[in-house]
Amino acid sequence: MSAAPRPAPHPAEVLLGLGNTVDHELVWDDRVVSGLLHEQGVSVGDGAGPGPLETEADLLRALLLHLREGTGGEHFAASPEVLLRFASRFARVTTIGGTNVRAALALRALGRPSTVHLVSTNEQFRRLLPDDVATVSSAQEDTLDPHVIVQFPGGATVQALDGPVTAPRPDRVIFTNDAPNRELRIAEAFGDAVARARVVLLSGFNSLQDPDLLERRLADVLRHLTRRADGSVVVYEHSAFHVRGFSDRVREVLGPHVDLWSGNEDELQEHLGRTVDLLDPVDVLAAARRLHADVGAPSLVVHTRHWALAVGGPSRRREAVLAGGTTLAAARCAFGDALQPSHLRDVEGWPLQAEGARFAAAVQALGEDVSCRPAHRVPTVAPTTIGLGDTFVGGVVAALAELEVPTARR
């Protein structure tokens, strides 16, 4: 029996949707990964296929590719069994996630309440979600389909069959097989929550795999958005799509109805179909302007490990969301799930990345509609990479909620 939705203690300013997860965060161990690579016969040059990952060897090939490039990503596994078998090889920590849930936890660290939309529930999720986070839910029964997340540190070195691979920087890889998120059923109560909210976050379409279902869910969201209050702000946070073509369809349908479209450098480059030099201001701004035009939303935000960039919309809003996102993400990078309000004051004293600062100054000189904020140099030897993008958008949402209600969508 699923738990009843938790009502908001007062009319909620912030509504965060759409899908939630239980996560198994694996504890990285070079020796365990090297042993599995040899056991499963995985070589450096194997690569990873574009389709579902069928076996543990497929999971390892995808992981090895990300490790070698120092990149993050998300992949669909063909069965829950292969995920659980892989997870059982490691020590692990169980947490809760989904962009909306991790954003809610970040907002909670700031003392700001929110309502999250859920598509699943179970005993573990209910135990881990703080009591003061309100919910609306489409879940009709308890289900448990954990996501498996591998976080690797910079400098991690593993031995494949044909030689060593060393990670140039830290990142995380997500493996999923999650039926409720593939269905992404939206509760009718979501529309009621939209009508009360000053800021609405949309995310989670990346897990859908059926084109007809995608169209129905997009139609559901548009129907609920017709109830948004005057002056409310809608934010979309992009993610790694399991079916890449669906990304274009979501952009085409939702872009004109969103005030701020956000994503990271991987999603920017995937949209363009090319690599972008993240420290070349001319290249980055050209790429961002192309995506901004294709999306059709008033504002675009791109967040990376070096900087966060905003194009379009009021300058006050651009600067506020970049400050909120970068500060909160830096705090999570250093303190992880132990993030507290006092940590934000610590971040204010940290130096900025020198290369990010040079980039920010140069790119802002290229246009009056551009704002950029360098990332901080985070003083930790064990950075948290899980949930950084989710925490960044939590900071964006918090900043928008702090601004006075605008009189019209701009």
Coordinates of C-alpha atoms in Angstrom, one line a residue:
M1 CA 0.0 0.0 0.0
S2 CA 1.5 3.4 -1.0
A3 CA 1.6 6.3 1.4
A4 CA -0.8 9.2 0.9
P5 CA 0.6 12.4 -0.6
R6 CA 1.9 14.8 2.0
P7 CA 0.1 18.2 1.8
A8 CA 2.1 21.4 1.8
P9 CA 2.0 23.2 5.2
H10 CA 1.1 26.4 3.3
P11 CA 0.5 27.3 -0.4
A12 CA 3.8 26.1 -2.0
E13 CA 5.9 28.7 -3.8
V14 CA 8.0 25.9 -5.5
L15 CA 6.8 22.9 -7.3
L16 CA 9.4 20.3 -8.5
G17 CA 8.5 17.6 -11.0
L18 CA 8.4 15.0 -12.4
G19 CA 10.1 11.7 -11.5
N20 CA 11.8 10.3 -8.4
T21 CA 14.2 7.4 -7.7
V22 CA 15.8 5.3 -5.1
D23 CA 19.6 5.2 -5.8
H24 CA 22.3 2.7 -5.0
E25 CA 25.5 4.8 -4.9
L26 CA 28.4 2.4 -5.3
V27 CA 31.5 2.9 -3.3
W28 CA 34.4 3.2 -5.8
D29 CA 37.2 0.7 -5.5
D30 CA 39.9 0.4 -8.2
R31 CA 40.6 -3.2 -7.3
V32 CA 36.9 -4.3 -7.5
V33 CA 36.4 -2.6 -10.9
S34 CA 39.7 -4.0 -12.2
G35 CA 38.7 -7.5 -11.1
L36 CA 35.3 -7.2 -12.8
L37 CA 36.9 -6.0 -16.0
H38 CA 39.1 -9.1 -16.1
E39 CA 36.3 -11.4 -15.0
Q40 CA 34.0 -10.1 -17.7
G41 CA 36.7 -9.9 -20.4
V42 CA 36.5 -6.2 -21.0
S43 CA 39.2 -4.3 -23.0
V44 CA 39.9 -0.6 -23.3
G45 CA 39.0 -0.5 -27.0
D46 CA 35.7 -2.3 -26.7
G47 CA 33.5 0.8 -26.6
A48 CA 29.8 0.7 -25.6
G49 CA 26.9 0.0 -28.0
P50 CA 24.1 2.5 -28.5
G51 CA 21.3 0.2 -27.4
P52 CA 20.2 -1.2 -24.0
L53 CA 23.0 -2.7 -21.9
E54 CA 22.3 -6.4 -21.7
T55 CA 25.0 -7.7 -19.4
E56 CA 27.5 -6.8 -16.7
A57 CA 30.2 -6.6 -19.3
D58 CA 28.1 -4.0 -21.2
L59 CA 27.8 -1.9 -18.0
L60 CA 31.6 -2.2 -17.6
R61 CA 32.3 -1.2 -21.2
A62 CA 30.1 1.9 -20.8
L63 CA 31.7 2.8 -17.4
L64 CA 35.2 2.3 -18.9
L65 CA 34.5 4.7 -21.7
H66 CA 33.3 7.4 -19.3
L67 CA 36.3 6.8 -17.0
R68 CA 38.7 7.2 -19.9
E69 CA 37.1 10.4 -21.0
G70 CA 36.4 11.8 -17.5
T71 CA 32.7 12.3 -18.4
G72 CA 29.3 11.5 -16.8
G73 CA 26.3 9.9 -18.4
E74 CA 23.2 7.9 -18.0
H75 CA 22.4 4.5 -19.6
F76 CA 19.4 2.2 -19.8
A77 CA 20.0 -1.4 -18.7
A78 CA 18.0 -4.2 -20.3
S79 CA 16.8 -5.7 -17.0
P80 CA 16.7 -4.8 -13.3
E81 CA 18.4 -8.1 -12.5
V82 CA 21.6 -7.1 -14.3
L83 CA 21.7 -3.8 -12.3
L84 CA 21.2 -5.5 -9.0
R85 CA 23.8 -8.2 -9.7
F86 CA 26.3 -5.5 -10.7
A87 CA 25.5 -3.4 -7.6
S88 CA 25.9 -6.5 -5.3
R89 CA 29.7 -6.5 -6.2
F90 CA 30.3 -3.2 -4.4
A91 CA 29.8 -1.7 -1.0
R92 CA 27.0 0.9 -1.5
V93 CA 24.9 3.6 0.1
T94 CA 21.1 3.9 -0.6
T95 CA 19.9 7.5 -1.2
I96 CA 17.0 9.1 -3.0
G97 CA 17.1 11.1 -6.2
G98 CA 15.6 12.4 -9.4
T99 CA 16.4 15.9 -10.4
N100 CA 13.3 17.2 -8.5
V101 CA 14.0 15.3 -5.3
R102 CA 17.7 16.3 -5.1
A103 CA 16.7 19.9 -5.9
A104 CA 14.1 19.7 -3.1
L105 CA 16.8 18.5 -0.7
A106 CA 19.1 21.4 -1.7
L107 CA 16.2 23.9 -1.2
R108 CA 15.6 22.3 2.2
A109 CA 19.2 23.0 3.2
L110 CA 18.4 26.7 2.4
G111 CA 15.4 26.5 4.6
R112 CA 13.0 26.8 1.7
P113 CA 10.0 24.5 1.5
S114 CA 8.9 22.8 -1.8
T115 CA 6.4 20.3 -3.2
V116 CA 7.7 17.4 -5.3
H117 CA 5.8 15.3 -7.8
L118 CA 6.4 11.6 -7.5
V119 CA 5.9 8.7 -9.9
S120 CA 6.8 5.9 -7.5
T121 CA 7.0 5.2 -3.8
N122 CA 8.2 2.4 -1.5
E123 CA 9.3 2.0 2.1
Q124 CA 12.9 3.1 1.4
F125 CA 11.9 6.2 -0.4
R126 CA 9.4 7.2 2.3
R127 CA 12.0 6.6 5.0
L128 CA 14.6 8.8 3.3
L129 CA 12.4 11.7 2.2
P130 CA 12.3 14.3 5.0
D131 CA 8.8 14.8 6.5
D132 CA 8.7 18.5 5.7
V133 CA 8.9 17.9 1.9
A134 CA 5.4 18.0 0.6
T135 CA 4.4 15.6 -2.2
V136 CA 1.8 14.9 -4.9
S137 CA 2.0 11.5 -6.4
S138 CA 0.8 9.4 -9.3
A139 CA 2.0 6.1 -7.7
Q140 CA -0.8 3.6 -7.1
E141 CA 1.2 0.9 -5.4
D142 CA 4.7 0.4 -3.9
T143 CA 7.4 -0.4 -6.5
L144 CA 11.2 -0.4 -6.2
D145 CA 13.5 0.0 -9.2
P146 CA 16.8 1.4 -7.9
H147 CA 19.1 3.4 -10.1
V148 CA 22.8 2.3 -9.8
I149 CA 25.2 5.2 -9.7
V150 CA 29.0 4.8 -10.0
Q151 CA 31.0 7.9 -8.8
F152 CA 34.7 7.7 -9.7
P153 CA 37.4 10.1 -8.4
G154 CA 39.9 11.9 -10.6
G155 CA 43.0 9.8 -10.9
A156 CA 41.1 6.5 -10.4
T157 CA 43.1 3.8 -12.3
V158 CA 41.7 0.4 -13.3
Q159 CA 43.3 -2.4 -15.3
A160 CA 41.4 -3.6 -18.3
L161 CA 42.4 -6.7 -20.2
D162 CA 44.7 -4.7 -22.5
G163 CA 46.0 -2.1 -20.2
P164 CA 45.3 0.6 -17.6
V165 CA 42.8 3.4 -17.8
T166 CA 43.0 6.5 -15.6
A167 CA 40.2 9.1 -15.1
P168 CA 41.4 12.6 -15.9
R169 CA 38.7 14.1 -13.6
P170 CA 35.9 12.9 -11.3
D171 CA 32.4 12.2 -12.5
R172 CA 29.5 9.8 -12.2
V173 CA 27.6 7.3 -14.4
I174 CA 24.0 6.3 -13.9
F175 CA 22.5 2.9 -14.9
T176 CA 18.7 2.6 -14.8
N177 CA 15.8 0.3 -15.5
D178 CA 12.9 2.1 -13.9
A179 CA 9.4 1.3 -15.1
P180 CA 7.6 4.2 -13.2
N181 CA 10.0 6.7 -14.7
R182 CA 9.6 5.2 -18.2
E183 CA 5.9 5.7 -17.9
L184 CA 6.1 9.0 -16.1
R185 CA 2.4 9.1 -15.1
I186 CA 1.4 12.6 -14.0
A187 CA -1.0 13.1 -11.1
E188 CA -4.0 15.3 -11.7
A189 CA -3.1 17.0 -8.5
F190 CA 0.0 18.3 -10.3
G191 CA -2.2 20.9 -12.0
D192 CA -3.5 22.1 -8.7
A193 CA 0.0 22.5 -7.5
V194 CA 1.0 24.4 -10.7
A195 CA -1.8 26.9 -10.0
R196 CA -0.4 27.6 -6.5
A197 CA 3.3 27.8 -7.5
R198 CA 5.5 30.8 -8.2
V199 CA 8.3 28.6 -9.6
V200 CA 7.7 25.2 -11.4
L201 CA 10.6 22.9 -12.3
L202 CA 10.1 20.3 -15.1
S203 CA 12.4 17.3 -15.6
G204 CA 12.4 13.6 -16.1
F205 CA 11.3 13.2 -19.7
N206 CA 14.7 11.5 -20.5
S207 CA 13.5 8.1 -19.2
L208 CA 10.6 7.7 -21.6
Q209 CA 11.0 5.2 -24.4
D210 CA 7.6 4.9 -26.1
P211 CA 6.9 7.7 -28.7
D212 CA 3.1 7.6 -28.2
L213 CA 3.5 7.8 -24.4
L214 CA 6.0 10.7 -24.8
E215 CA 3.3 12.6 -26.8
R216 CA 0.7 11.9 -24.1
R217 CA 2.9 13.1 -21.3
L218 CA 3.9 16.2 -23.1
A219 CA 0.2 16.9 -23.7
D220 CA -0.5 16.3 -20.0
V221 CA 2.2 18.8 -18.9
L222 CA 1.0 21.5 -21.4
R223 CA -2.6 21.0 -20.1
H224 CA -1.4 21.5 -16.5
L225 CA 0.7 24.5 -17.4
T226 CA -2.3 26.4 -18.6
R227 CA -3.2 26.8 -14.9
R228 CA 0.0 28.6 -14.0
A229 CA -0.4 31.8 -12.1
D230 CA 0.4 35.2 -13.7
G231 CA 4.0 36.0 -13.2
S232 CA 5.1 32.4 -12.4
V233 CA 8.3 31.1 -13.8
V234 CA 8.7 27.6 -15.4
V235 CA 12.2 26.0 -15.5
Y236 CA 13.2 23.0 -17.5
E237 CA 16.3 21.0 -16.6
H238 CA 17.6 18.7 -19.4
S239 CA 19.1 15.3 -18.8
A240 CA 20.7 12.4 -20.8
F241 CA 17.9 10.9 -22.9
H242 CA 17.7 7.1 -23.2
V243 CA 16.2 7.7 -26.7
R244 CA 18.2 10.6 -28.1
G245 CA 15.6 11.6 -30.7
F246 CA 13.1 12.3 -27.9
S247 CA 15.2 15.2 -26.7
D248 CA 14.4 17.2 -29.9
R249 CA 10.7 16.5 -29.5
V250 CA 10.6 17.6 -25.9
R251 CA 12.5 20.8 -26.9
E252 CA 10.1 21.5 -29.8
V253 CA 7.0 21.1 -27.6
L254 CA 8.0 22.5 -24.3
G255 CA 10.5 25.2 -25.3
P256 CA 7.9 27.9 -26.1
H257 CA 6.2 27.3 -22.8
V258 CA 9.3 27.5 -20.6
D259 CA 10.9 30.7 -19.2
L260 CA 14.3 29.2 -18.5
W261 CA 15.9 26.2 -20.2
S262 CA 18.9 24.6 -18.4
G263 CA 21.4 21.9 -19.1
N264 CA 25.0 20.9 -18.9
E265 CA 27.9 20.9 -21.4
D266 CA 27.2 17.3 -22.4
E267 CA 23.6 18.1 -23.4
L268 CA 24.8 21.2 -25.3
Q269 CA 27.3 19.2 -27.3
E270 CA 24.8 16.4 -28.0
H271 CA 22.3 18.9 -29.3
L272 CA 24.9 20.4 -31.7
G273 CA 26.4 17.1 -32.6
R274 CA 29.9 18.3 -32.1
T275 CA 32.5 19.0 -29.4
V276 CA 32.6 22.5 -27.9
D277 CA 35.8 24.0 -26.5
L278 CA 34.5 24.9 -23.0
L279 CA 37.3 27.5 -22.5
D280 CA 36.8 29.2 -25.9
P281 CA 34.3 32.1 -25.4
V282 CA 33.6 32.5 -29.1
D283 CA 32.9 28.8 -29.6
V284 CA 30.8 28.5 -26.4
L285 CA 28.7 31.5 -27.1
A286 CA 28.0 30.5 -30.7
A287 CA 26.9 27.1 -29.4
A288 CA 24.7 28.6 -26.7
R289 CA 23.1 31.0 -29.0
R290 CA 22.2 28.2 -31.4
L291 CA 20.6 26.1 -28.6
H292 CA 18.9 29.2 -27.3
A293 CA 17.3 29.9 -30.7
D294 CA 16.3 26.2 -31.2
V295 CA 14.7 26.0 -27.7
G296 CA 12.7 29.2 -28.1
A297 CA 12.6 30.0 -24.3
P298 CA 13.4 33.5 -23.2
S299 CA 16.5 32.4 -21.2
L300 CA 19.0 29.6 -21.6
V301 CA 21.4 28.4 -18.8
V302 CA 24.4 26.1 -19.5
H303 CA 26.3 24.8 -16.4
T304 CA 29.7 23.2 -16.5
R305 CA 32.6 22.3 -14.2
H306 CA 34.3 25.6 -15.2
W307 CA 31.5 28.1 -15.3
A308 CA 27.8 28.7 -15.6
L309 CA 26.4 30.8 -18.5
A310 CA 23.0 32.5 -19.1
V311 CA 21.8 33.9 -22.4
G312 CA 18.7 36.0 -22.7
G313 CA 16.1 37.3 -20.3
P314 CA 16.4 40.1 -17.7
S315 CA 20.0 40.7 -16.5
R316 CA 18.9 40.7 -12.9
R317 CA 17.4 37.2 -13.3
R318 CA 20.4 35.9 -15.2
E319 CA 22.8 37.0 -12.5
A320 CA 20.7 35.8 -9.6
V321 CA 20.2 32.3 -11.0
L322 CA 23.9 31.9 -11.8
A323 CA 24.9 33.0 -8.3
G324 CA 22.4 30.7 -6.7
G325 CA 23.2 27.7 -8.8
T326 CA 27.0 27.9 -8.7
T327 CA 27.1 28.5 -4.9
L328 CA 24.8 25.7 -4.0
A329 CA 26.5 23.2 -6.4
A330 CA 30.0 24.1 -5.0
A331 CA 28.7 23.4 -1.5
R332 CA 27.3 20.0 -2.5
C333 CA 30.6 19.2 -4.3
A334 CA 32.5 19.7 -1.1
F335 CA 30.0 18.5 1.6
G336 CA 27.7 16.1 -0.3
D337 CA 24.6 15.0 1.5
A338 CA 25.8 16.8 4.7
L339 CA 25.1 20.1 3.0
Q340 CA 24.0 22.8 5.5
P341 CA 23.2 26.5 5.2
S342 CA 26.4 27.4 7.0
H343 CA 28.4 25.8 4.1
L344 CA 27.1 28.5 1.8
R345 CA 29.0 31.0 3.8
D346 CA 32.1 28.9 3.4
V347 CA 31.8 28.9 -0.4
E348 CA 31.8 32.7 -0.4
G349 CA 35.4 32.6 0.8
W350 CA 36.7 30.1 -1.8
P351 CA 38.7 31.3 -4.8
L352 CA 37.3 31.1 -8.3
Q353 CA 38.8 28.9 -10.9
A354 CA 41.3 31.0 -12.8
E355 CA 40.5 29.6 -16.2
G356 CA 36.7 30.0 -15.5
A357 CA 37.2 33.6 -14.4
R358 CA 39.1 34.4 -17.6
F359 CA 36.4 32.8 -19.7
A360 CA 33.6 34.6 -17.9
A361 CA 35.2 38.0 -18.4
A362 CA 35.8 37.3 -22.1
V363 CA 32.4 35.8 -22.9
Q364 CA 30.4 38.6 -21.2
A365 CA 32.3 41.1 -23.3
L366 CA 30.7 39.5 -26.4
G367 CA 27.1 40.4 -25.7
E368 CA 24.9 42.5 -23.5
D369 CA 22.4 39.6 -23.2
V370 CA 25.1 37.3 -21.7
S371 CA 26.0 36.7 -18.0
C372 CA 28.6 34.2 -16.8
R373 CA 29.8 33.1 -13.4
P374 CA 33.1 31.1 -12.9
A375 CA 33.0 28.0 -10.8
H376 CA 34.7 27.9 -7.4
R377 CA 37.9 25.9 -6.7
V378 CA 36.4 23.5 -4.2
P379 CA 38.8 22.6 -1.4
T380 CA 38.2 18.8 -1.2
V381 CA 40.1 15.7 -2.2
A382 CA 36.8 13.7 -2.4
P383 CA 34.4 15.7 -4.5
T384 CA 30.7 14.7 -4.7
T385 CA 29.7 14.5 -8.4
I386 CA 26.3 12.8 -7.8
G387 CA 23.5 15.3 -7.9
L388 CA 25.6 18.4 -8.8
G389 CA 23.4 19.4 -11.7
D390 CA 20.3 18.7 -9.6
T391 CA 21.7 20.9 -6.8
F392 CA 22.6 23.6 -9.3
V393 CA 19.0 23.8 -10.6
G394 CA 17.9 23.8 -7.0
G395 CA 19.9 26.9 -6.5
V396 CA 18.4 28.4 -9.7
V397 CA 14.9 27.7 -8.4
A398 CA 15.7 29.2 -5.0
A399 CA 17.0 32.4 -6.6
L400 CA 13.9 32.7 -8.8
A401 CA 11.7 32.3 -5.7
E402 CA 13.7 35.1 -4.0
L403 CA 13.1 37.5 -6.8
E404 CA 9.9 39.6 -6.7
V405 CA 7.1 38.1 -8.8
P406 CA 7.5 39.5 -12.4
T407 CA 4.4 41.1 -14.0
A408 CA 4.7 39.1 -17.2
R409 CA 6.6 36.3 -18.8
R410 CA 9.7 37.9 -20.5

